[in-house]
PDB file of C-alpha atoms (C1' of nucleotides) in Angstrom:
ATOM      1  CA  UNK A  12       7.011 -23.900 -12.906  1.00 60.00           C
ATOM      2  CA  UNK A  13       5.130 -26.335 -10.931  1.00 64.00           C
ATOM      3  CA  UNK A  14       1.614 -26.744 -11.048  1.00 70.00           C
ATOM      4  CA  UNK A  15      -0.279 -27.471  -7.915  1.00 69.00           C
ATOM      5  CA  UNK A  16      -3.075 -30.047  -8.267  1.00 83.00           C
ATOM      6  CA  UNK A  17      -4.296 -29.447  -5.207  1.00 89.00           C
ATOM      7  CA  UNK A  18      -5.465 -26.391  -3.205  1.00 90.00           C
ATOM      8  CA  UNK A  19      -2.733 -25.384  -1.267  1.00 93.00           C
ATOM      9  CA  UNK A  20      -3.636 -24.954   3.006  1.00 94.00           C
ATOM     10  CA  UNK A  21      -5.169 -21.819   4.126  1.00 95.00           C
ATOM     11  CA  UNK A  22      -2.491 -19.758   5.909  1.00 96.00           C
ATOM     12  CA  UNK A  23      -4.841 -19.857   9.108  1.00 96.00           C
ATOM     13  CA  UNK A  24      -4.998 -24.041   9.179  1.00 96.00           C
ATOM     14  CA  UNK A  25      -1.456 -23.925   8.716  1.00 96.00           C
ATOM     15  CA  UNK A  26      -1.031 -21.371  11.934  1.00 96.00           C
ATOM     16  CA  UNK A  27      -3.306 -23.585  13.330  1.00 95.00           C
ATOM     17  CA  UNK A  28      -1.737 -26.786  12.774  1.00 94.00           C
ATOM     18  CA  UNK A  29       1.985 -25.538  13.544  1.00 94.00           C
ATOM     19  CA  UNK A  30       1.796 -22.678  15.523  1.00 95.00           C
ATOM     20  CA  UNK A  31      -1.016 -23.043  18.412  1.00 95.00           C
ATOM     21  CA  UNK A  32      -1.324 -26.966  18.356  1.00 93.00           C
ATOM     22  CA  UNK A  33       2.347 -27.371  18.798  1.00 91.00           C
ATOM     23  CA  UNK A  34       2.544 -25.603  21.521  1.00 93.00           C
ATOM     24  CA  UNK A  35      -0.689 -25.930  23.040  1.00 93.00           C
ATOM     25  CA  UNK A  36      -1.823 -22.064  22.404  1.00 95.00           C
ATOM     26  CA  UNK A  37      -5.312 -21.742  22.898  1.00 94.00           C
ATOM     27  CA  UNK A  38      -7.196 -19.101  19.902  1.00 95.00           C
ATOM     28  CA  UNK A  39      -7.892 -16.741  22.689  1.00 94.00           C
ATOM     29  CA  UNK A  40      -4.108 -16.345  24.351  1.00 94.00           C
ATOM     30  CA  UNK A  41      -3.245 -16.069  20.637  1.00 95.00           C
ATOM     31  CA  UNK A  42      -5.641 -13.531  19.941  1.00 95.00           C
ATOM     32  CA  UNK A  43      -4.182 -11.134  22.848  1.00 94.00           C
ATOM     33  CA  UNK A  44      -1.159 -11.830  22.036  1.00 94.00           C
ATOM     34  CA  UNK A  45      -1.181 -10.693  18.731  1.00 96.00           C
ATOM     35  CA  UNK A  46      -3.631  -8.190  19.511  1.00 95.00           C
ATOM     36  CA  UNK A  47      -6.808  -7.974  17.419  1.00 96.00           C
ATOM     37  CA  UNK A  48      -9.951  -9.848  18.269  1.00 95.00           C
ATOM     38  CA  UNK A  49     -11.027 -13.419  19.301  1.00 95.00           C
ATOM     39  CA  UNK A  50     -13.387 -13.213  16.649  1.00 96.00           C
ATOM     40  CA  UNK A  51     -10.771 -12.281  13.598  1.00 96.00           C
ATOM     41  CA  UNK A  52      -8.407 -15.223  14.908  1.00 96.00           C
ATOM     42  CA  UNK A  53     -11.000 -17.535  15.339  1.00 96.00           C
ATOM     43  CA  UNK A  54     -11.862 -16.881  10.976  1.00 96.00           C
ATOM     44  CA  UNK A  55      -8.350 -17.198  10.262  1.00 97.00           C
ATOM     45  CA  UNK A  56      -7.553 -20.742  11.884  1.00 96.00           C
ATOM     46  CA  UNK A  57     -10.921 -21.669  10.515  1.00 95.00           C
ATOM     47  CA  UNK A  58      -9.385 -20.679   6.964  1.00 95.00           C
ATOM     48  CA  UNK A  59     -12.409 -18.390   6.614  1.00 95.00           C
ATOM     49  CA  UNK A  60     -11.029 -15.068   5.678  1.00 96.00           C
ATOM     50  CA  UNK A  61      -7.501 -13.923   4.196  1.00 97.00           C
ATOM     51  CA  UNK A  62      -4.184 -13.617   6.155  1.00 97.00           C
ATOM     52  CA  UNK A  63      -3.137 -10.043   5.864  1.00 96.00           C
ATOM     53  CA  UNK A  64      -0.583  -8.248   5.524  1.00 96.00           C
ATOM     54  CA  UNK A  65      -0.787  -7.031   8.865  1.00 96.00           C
ATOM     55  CA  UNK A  66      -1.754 -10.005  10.139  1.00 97.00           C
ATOM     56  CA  UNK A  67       1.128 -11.799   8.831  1.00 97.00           C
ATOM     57  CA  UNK A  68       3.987  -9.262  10.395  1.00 96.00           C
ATOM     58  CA  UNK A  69       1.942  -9.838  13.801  1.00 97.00           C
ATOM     59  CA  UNK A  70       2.428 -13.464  13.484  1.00 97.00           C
ATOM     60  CA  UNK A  71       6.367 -13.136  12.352  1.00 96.00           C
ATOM     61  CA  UNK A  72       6.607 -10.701  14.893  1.00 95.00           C
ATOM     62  CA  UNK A  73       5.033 -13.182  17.672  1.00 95.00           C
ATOM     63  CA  UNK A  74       6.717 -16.244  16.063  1.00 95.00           C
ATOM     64  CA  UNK A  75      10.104 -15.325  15.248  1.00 93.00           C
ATOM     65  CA  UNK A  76       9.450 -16.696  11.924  1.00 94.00           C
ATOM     66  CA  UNK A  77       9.032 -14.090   8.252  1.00 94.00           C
ATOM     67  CA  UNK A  78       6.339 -11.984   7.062  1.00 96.00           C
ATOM     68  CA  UNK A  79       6.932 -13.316   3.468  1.00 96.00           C
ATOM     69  CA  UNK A  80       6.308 -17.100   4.867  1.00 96.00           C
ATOM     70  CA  UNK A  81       3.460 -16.011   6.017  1.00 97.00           C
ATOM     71  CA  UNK A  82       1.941 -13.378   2.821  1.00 97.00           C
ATOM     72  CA  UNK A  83       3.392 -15.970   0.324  1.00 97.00           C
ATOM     73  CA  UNK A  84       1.286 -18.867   1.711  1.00 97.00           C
ATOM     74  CA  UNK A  85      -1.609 -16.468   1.231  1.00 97.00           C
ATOM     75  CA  UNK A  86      -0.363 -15.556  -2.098  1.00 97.00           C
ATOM     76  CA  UNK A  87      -0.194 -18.836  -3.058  1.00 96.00           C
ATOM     77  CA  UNK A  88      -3.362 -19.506  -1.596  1.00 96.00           C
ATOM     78  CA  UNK A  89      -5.101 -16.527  -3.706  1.00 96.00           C
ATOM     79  CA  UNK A  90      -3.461 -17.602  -6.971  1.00 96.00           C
ATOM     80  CA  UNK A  91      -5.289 -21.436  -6.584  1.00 96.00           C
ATOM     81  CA  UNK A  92      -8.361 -19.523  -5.972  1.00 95.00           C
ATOM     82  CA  UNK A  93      -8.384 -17.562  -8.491  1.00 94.00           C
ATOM     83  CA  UNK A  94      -7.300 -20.094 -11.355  1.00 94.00           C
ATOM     84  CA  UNK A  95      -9.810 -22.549 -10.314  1.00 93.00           C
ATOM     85  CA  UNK A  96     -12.709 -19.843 -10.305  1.00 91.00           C
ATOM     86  CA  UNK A  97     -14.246 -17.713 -12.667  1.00 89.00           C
ATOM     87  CA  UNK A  98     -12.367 -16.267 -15.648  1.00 92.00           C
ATOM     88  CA  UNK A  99     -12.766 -12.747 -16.092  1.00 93.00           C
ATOM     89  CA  UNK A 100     -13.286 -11.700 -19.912  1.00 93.00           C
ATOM     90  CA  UNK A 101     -10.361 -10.010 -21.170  1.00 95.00           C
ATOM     91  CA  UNK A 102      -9.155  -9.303 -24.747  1.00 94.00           C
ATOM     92  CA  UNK A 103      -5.635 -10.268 -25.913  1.00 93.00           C
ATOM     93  CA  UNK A 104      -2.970  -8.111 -25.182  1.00 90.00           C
ATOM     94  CA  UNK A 105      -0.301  -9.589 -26.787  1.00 87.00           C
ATOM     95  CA  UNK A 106      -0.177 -12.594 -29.431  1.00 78.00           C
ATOM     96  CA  UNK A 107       0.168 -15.956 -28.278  1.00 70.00           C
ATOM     97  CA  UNK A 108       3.410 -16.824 -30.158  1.00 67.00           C
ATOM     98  CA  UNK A 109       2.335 -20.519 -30.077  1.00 59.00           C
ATOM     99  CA  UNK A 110      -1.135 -20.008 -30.550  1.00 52.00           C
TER     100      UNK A 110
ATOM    101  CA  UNK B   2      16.639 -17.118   2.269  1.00 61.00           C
ATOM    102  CA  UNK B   3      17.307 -14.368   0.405  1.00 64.00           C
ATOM    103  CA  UNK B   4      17.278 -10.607   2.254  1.00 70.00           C
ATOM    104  CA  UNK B   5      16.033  -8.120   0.005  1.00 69.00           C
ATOM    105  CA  UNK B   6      18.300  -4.834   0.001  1.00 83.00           C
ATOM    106  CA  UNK B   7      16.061  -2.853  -1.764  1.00 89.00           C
ATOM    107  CA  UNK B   8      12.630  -2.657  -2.452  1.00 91.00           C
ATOM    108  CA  UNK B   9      11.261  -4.972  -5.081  1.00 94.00           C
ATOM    109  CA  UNK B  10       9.189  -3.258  -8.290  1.00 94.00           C
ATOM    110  CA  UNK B  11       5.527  -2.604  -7.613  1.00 96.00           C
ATOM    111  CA  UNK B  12       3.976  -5.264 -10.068  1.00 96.00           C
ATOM    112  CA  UNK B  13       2.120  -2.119 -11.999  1.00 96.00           C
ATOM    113  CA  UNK B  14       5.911  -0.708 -12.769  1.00 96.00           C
ATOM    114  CA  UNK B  15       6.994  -4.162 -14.623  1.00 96.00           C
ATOM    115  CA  UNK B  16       3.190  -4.435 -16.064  1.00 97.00           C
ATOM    116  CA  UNK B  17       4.389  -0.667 -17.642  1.00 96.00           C
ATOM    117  CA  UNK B  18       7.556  -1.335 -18.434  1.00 95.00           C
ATOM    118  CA  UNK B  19       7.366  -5.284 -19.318  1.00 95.00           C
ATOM    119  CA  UNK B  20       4.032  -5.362 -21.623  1.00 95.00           C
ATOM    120  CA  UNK B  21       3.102  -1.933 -22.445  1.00 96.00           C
ATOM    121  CA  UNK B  22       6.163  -0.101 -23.639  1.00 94.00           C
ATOM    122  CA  UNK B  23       7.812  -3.737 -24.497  1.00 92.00           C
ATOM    123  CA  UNK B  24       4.797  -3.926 -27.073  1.00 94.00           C
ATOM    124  CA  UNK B  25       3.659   0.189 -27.557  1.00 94.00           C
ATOM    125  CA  UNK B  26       0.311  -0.409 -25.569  1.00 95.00           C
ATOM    126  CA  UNK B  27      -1.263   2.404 -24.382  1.00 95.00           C
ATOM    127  CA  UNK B  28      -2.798   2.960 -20.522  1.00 96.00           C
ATOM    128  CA  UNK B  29      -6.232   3.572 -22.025  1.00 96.00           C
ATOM    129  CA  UNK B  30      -5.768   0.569 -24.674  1.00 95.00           C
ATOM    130  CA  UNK B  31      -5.185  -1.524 -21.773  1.00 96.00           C
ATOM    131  CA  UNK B  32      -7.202  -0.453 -19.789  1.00 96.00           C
ATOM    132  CA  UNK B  33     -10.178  -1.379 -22.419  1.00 95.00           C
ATOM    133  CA  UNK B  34      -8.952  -4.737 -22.720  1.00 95.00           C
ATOM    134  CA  UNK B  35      -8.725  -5.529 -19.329  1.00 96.00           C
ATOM    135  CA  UNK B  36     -12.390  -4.309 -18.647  1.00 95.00           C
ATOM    136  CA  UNK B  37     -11.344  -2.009 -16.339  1.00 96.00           C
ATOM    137  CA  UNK B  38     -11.586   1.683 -16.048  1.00 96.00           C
ATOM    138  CA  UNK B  39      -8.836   3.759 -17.155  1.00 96.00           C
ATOM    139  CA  UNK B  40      -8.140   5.611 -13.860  1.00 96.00           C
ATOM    140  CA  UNK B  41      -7.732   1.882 -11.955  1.00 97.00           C
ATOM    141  CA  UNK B  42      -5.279   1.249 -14.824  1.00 97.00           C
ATOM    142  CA  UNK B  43      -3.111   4.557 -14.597  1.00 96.00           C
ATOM    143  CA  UNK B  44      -2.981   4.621 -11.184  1.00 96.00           C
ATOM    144  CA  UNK B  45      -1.891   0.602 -11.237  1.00 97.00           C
ATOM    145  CA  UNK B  46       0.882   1.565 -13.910  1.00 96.00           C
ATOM    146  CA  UNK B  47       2.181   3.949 -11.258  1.00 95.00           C
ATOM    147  CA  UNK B  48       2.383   2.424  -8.403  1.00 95.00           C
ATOM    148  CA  UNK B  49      -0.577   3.837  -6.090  1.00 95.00           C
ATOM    149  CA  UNK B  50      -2.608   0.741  -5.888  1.00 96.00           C
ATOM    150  CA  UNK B  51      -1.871  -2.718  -5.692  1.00 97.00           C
ATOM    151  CA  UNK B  52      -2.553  -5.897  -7.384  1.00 97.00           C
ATOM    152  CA  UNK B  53      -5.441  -7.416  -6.736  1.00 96.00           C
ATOM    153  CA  UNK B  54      -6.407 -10.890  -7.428  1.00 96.00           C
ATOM    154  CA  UNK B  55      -8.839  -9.700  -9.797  1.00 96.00           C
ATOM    155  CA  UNK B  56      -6.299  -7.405 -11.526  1.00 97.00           C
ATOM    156  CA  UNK B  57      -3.684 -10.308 -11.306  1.00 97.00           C
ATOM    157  CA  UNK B  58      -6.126 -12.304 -13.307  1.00 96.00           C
ATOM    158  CA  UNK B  59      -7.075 -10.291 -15.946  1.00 97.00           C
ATOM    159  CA  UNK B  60      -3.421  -9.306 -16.766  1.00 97.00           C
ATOM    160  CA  UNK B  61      -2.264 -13.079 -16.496  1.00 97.00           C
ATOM    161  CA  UNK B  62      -5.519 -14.062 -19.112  1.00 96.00           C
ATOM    162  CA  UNK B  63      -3.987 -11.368 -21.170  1.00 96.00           C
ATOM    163  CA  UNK B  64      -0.848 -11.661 -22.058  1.00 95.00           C
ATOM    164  CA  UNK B  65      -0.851 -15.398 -21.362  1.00 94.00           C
ATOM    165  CA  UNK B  66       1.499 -15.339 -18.421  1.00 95.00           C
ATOM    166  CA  UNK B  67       0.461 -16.947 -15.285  1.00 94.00           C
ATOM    167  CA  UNK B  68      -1.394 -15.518 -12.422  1.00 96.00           C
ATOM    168  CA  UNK B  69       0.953 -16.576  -9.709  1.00 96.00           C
ATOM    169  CA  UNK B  70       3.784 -14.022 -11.148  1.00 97.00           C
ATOM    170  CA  UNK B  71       1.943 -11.411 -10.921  1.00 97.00           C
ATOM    171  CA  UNK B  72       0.404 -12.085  -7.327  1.00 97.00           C
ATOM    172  CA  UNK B  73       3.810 -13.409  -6.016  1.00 97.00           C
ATOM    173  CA  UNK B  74       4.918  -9.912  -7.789  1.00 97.00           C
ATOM    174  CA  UNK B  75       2.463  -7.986  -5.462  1.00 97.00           C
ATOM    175  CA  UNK B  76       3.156 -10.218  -2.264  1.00 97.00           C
ATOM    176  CA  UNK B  77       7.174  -9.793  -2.267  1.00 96.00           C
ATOM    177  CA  UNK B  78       6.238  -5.826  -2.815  1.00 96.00           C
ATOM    178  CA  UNK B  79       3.810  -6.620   0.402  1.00 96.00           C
ATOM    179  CA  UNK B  80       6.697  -8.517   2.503  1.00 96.00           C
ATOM    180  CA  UNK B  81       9.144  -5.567   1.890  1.00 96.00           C
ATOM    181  CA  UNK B  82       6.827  -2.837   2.755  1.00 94.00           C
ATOM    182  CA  UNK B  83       5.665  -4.631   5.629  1.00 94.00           C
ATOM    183  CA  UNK B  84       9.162  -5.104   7.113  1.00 93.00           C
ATOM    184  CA  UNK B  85      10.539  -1.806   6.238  1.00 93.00           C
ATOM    185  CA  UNK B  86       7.195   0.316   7.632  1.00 91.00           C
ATOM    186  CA  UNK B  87       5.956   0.386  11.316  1.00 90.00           C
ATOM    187  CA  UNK B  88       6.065  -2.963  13.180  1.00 92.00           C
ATOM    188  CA  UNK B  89       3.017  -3.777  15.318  1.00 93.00           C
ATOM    189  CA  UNK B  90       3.461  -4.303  18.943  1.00 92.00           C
ATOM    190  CA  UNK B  91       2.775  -8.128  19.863  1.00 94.00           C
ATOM    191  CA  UNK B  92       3.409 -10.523  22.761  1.00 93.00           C
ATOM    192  CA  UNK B  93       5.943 -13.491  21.702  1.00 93.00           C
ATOM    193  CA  UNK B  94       4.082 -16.813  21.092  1.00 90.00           C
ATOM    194  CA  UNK B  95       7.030 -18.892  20.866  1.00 86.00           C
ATOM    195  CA  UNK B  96      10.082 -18.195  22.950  1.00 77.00           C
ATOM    196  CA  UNK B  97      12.866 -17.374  20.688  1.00 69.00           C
ATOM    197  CA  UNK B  98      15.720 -20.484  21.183  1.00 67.00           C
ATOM    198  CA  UNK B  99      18.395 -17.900  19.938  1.00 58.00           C
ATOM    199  CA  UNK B 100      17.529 -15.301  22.513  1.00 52.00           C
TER     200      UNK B 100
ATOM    201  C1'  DC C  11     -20.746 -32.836  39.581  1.00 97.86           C
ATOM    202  C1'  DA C  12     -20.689 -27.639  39.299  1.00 97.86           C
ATOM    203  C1'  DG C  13     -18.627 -23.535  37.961  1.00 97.86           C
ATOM    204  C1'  DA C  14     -15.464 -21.289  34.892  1.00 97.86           C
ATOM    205  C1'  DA C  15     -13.260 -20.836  30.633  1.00 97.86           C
ATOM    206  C1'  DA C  16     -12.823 -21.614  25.702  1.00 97.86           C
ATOM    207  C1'  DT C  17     -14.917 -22.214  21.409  1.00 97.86           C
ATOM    208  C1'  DG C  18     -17.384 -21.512  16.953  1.00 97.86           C
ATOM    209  C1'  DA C  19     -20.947 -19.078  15.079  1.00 97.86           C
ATOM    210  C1'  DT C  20     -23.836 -15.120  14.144  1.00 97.86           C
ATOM    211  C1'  DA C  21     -25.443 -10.396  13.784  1.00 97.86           C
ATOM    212  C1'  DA C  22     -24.795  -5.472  13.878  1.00 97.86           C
ATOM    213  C1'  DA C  23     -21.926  -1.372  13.584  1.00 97.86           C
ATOM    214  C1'  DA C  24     -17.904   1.281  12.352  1.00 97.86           C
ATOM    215  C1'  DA C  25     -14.041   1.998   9.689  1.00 97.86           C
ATOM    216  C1'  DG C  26     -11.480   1.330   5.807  1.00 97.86           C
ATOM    217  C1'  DT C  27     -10.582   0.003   0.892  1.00 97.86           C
ATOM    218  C1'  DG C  28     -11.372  -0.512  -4.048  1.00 97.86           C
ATOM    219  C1'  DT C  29     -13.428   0.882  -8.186  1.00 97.86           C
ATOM    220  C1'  DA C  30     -15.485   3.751 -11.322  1.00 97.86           C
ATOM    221  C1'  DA C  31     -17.092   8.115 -13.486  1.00 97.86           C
ATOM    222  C1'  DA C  32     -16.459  12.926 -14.520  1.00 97.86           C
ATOM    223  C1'  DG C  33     -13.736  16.773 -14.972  1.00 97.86           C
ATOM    224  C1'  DC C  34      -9.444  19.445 -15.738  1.00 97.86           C
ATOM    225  C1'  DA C  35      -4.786  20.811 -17.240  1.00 97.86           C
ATOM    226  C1'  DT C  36      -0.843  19.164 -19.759  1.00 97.86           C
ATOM    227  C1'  DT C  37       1.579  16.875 -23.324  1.00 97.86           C
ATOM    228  C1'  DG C  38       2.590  15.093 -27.887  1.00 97.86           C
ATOM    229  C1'  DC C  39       1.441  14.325 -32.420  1.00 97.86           C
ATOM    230  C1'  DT C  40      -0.644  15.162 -37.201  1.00 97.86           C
TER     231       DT C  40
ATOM    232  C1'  DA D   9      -5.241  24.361 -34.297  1.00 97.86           C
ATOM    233  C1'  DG D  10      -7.327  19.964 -33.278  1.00 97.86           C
ATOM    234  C1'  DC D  11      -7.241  15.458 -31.277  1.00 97.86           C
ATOM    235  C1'  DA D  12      -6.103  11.674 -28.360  1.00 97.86           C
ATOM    236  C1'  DA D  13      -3.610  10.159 -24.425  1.00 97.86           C
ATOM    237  C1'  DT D  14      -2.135  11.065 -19.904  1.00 97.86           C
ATOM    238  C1'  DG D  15      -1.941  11.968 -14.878  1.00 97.86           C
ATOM    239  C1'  DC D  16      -4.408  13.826 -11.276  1.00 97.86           C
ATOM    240  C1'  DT D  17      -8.334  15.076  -8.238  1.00 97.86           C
ATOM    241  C1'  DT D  18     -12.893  14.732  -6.464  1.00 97.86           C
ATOM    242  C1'  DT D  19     -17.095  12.405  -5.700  1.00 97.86           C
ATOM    243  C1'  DA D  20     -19.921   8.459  -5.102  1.00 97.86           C
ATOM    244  C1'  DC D  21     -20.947   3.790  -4.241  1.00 97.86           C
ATOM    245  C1'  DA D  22     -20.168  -0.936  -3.048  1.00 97.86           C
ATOM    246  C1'  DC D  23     -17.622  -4.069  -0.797  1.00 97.86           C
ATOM    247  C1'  DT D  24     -14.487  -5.678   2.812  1.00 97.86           C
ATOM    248  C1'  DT D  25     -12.451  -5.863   7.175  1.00 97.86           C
ATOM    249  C1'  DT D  26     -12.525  -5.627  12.036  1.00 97.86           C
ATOM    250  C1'  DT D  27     -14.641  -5.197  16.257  1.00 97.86           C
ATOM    251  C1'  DT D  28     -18.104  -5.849  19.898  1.00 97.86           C
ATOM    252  C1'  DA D  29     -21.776  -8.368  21.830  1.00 97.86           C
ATOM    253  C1'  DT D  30     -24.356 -12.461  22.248  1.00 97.86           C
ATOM    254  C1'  DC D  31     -25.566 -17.385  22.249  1.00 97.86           C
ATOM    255  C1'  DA D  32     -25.153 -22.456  22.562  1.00 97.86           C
ATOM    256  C1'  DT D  33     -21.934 -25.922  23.083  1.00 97.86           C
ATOM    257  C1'  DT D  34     -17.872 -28.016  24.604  1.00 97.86           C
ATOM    258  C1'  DT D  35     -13.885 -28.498  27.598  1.00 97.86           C
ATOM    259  C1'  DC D  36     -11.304 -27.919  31.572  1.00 97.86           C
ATOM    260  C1'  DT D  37     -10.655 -27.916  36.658  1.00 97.86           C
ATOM    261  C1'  DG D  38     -11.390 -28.120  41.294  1.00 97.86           C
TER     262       DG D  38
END
DNA sequence: CAGAAATGATAAAAAGTGTAAAGCATTGCT
DNA sequence: AGCAATGCTTTACACTTTTTATCATTTCTG
């Protein structure tokens, strides 16, 4: 159980970064390639909206590489957000042995 | 790298199975706790809709457990699904070394 | 330098998803 | 019998996602 101190890279700077940069992919060839729109793939390697599930088998698909890579670093990615933002309210369900 | 044979639990079958009958909690007691409705709860506790964040949260506030297991839960149920259902048709963005 | 292409951003529209509330039939228990 | 819990369905609403079109700016190329 580690804890992460810092917010772990959106899955989009991360395809960014190590996908089109690498190989000198420009957002638009990626786009086609992957098939959906210049817009959506211009969000995601800005980090500005979620890698989904679809998304992420496209990019396996197109990179040889594992849809879990890519839904696990948007899992982990979700589970930063959502400890370091707002709490729901919530009763107890069970008893905090070492309360 | 682990393969998975089969497909992994929906996270709303070990939520049933792990905390409710583990501790004799009813759907509709749970449901109250969380703050959500009953029908989002049932239909969780069966399998017909995922995890959200949101949900992931509540249920990790709850039973003190952390909100990473439950998401990671939900994103390994994602991966599967996602390479067992219908694969997208893309353009390679990388050529494969091992072709 | 001039034209063409790529980029990031924005707005508007369409489609899809998630959640909740109400109702109903069934089950199990007291 | 009476009551609470359950699973399911339908309806309604809000929110999200994705796309298309457009614009200003930057970058490439010839």
């Amino acid at each position: 159980m580690e804890k992460m101190t810092r917010c772990p890279n959106h899955p989009g700077l991360v395809f960014r970064s190590q996908i089109l940069e690498e190989h000198g992919i420009s957002v638009t060839k990626a786009a086609k390639a992957l098939g959906i729109s210049r817009t959506t793939m211009s969000n995601f390697c800005h980090g500005h909206i979620p890698c989904s599930a679809d998304l992420a088998q496209r990019i396996a698909l197109a990179t040889d590489s594992n849809v879990a890579l890519w839904i696990n670093l948007q899992a982990n990615y979700d589970a930063w957000q959502a400890e370091h933002g707002e709490q729901p309210v919530v009763e107890k369900l069970v008893l905090n042995s070492a309360a």
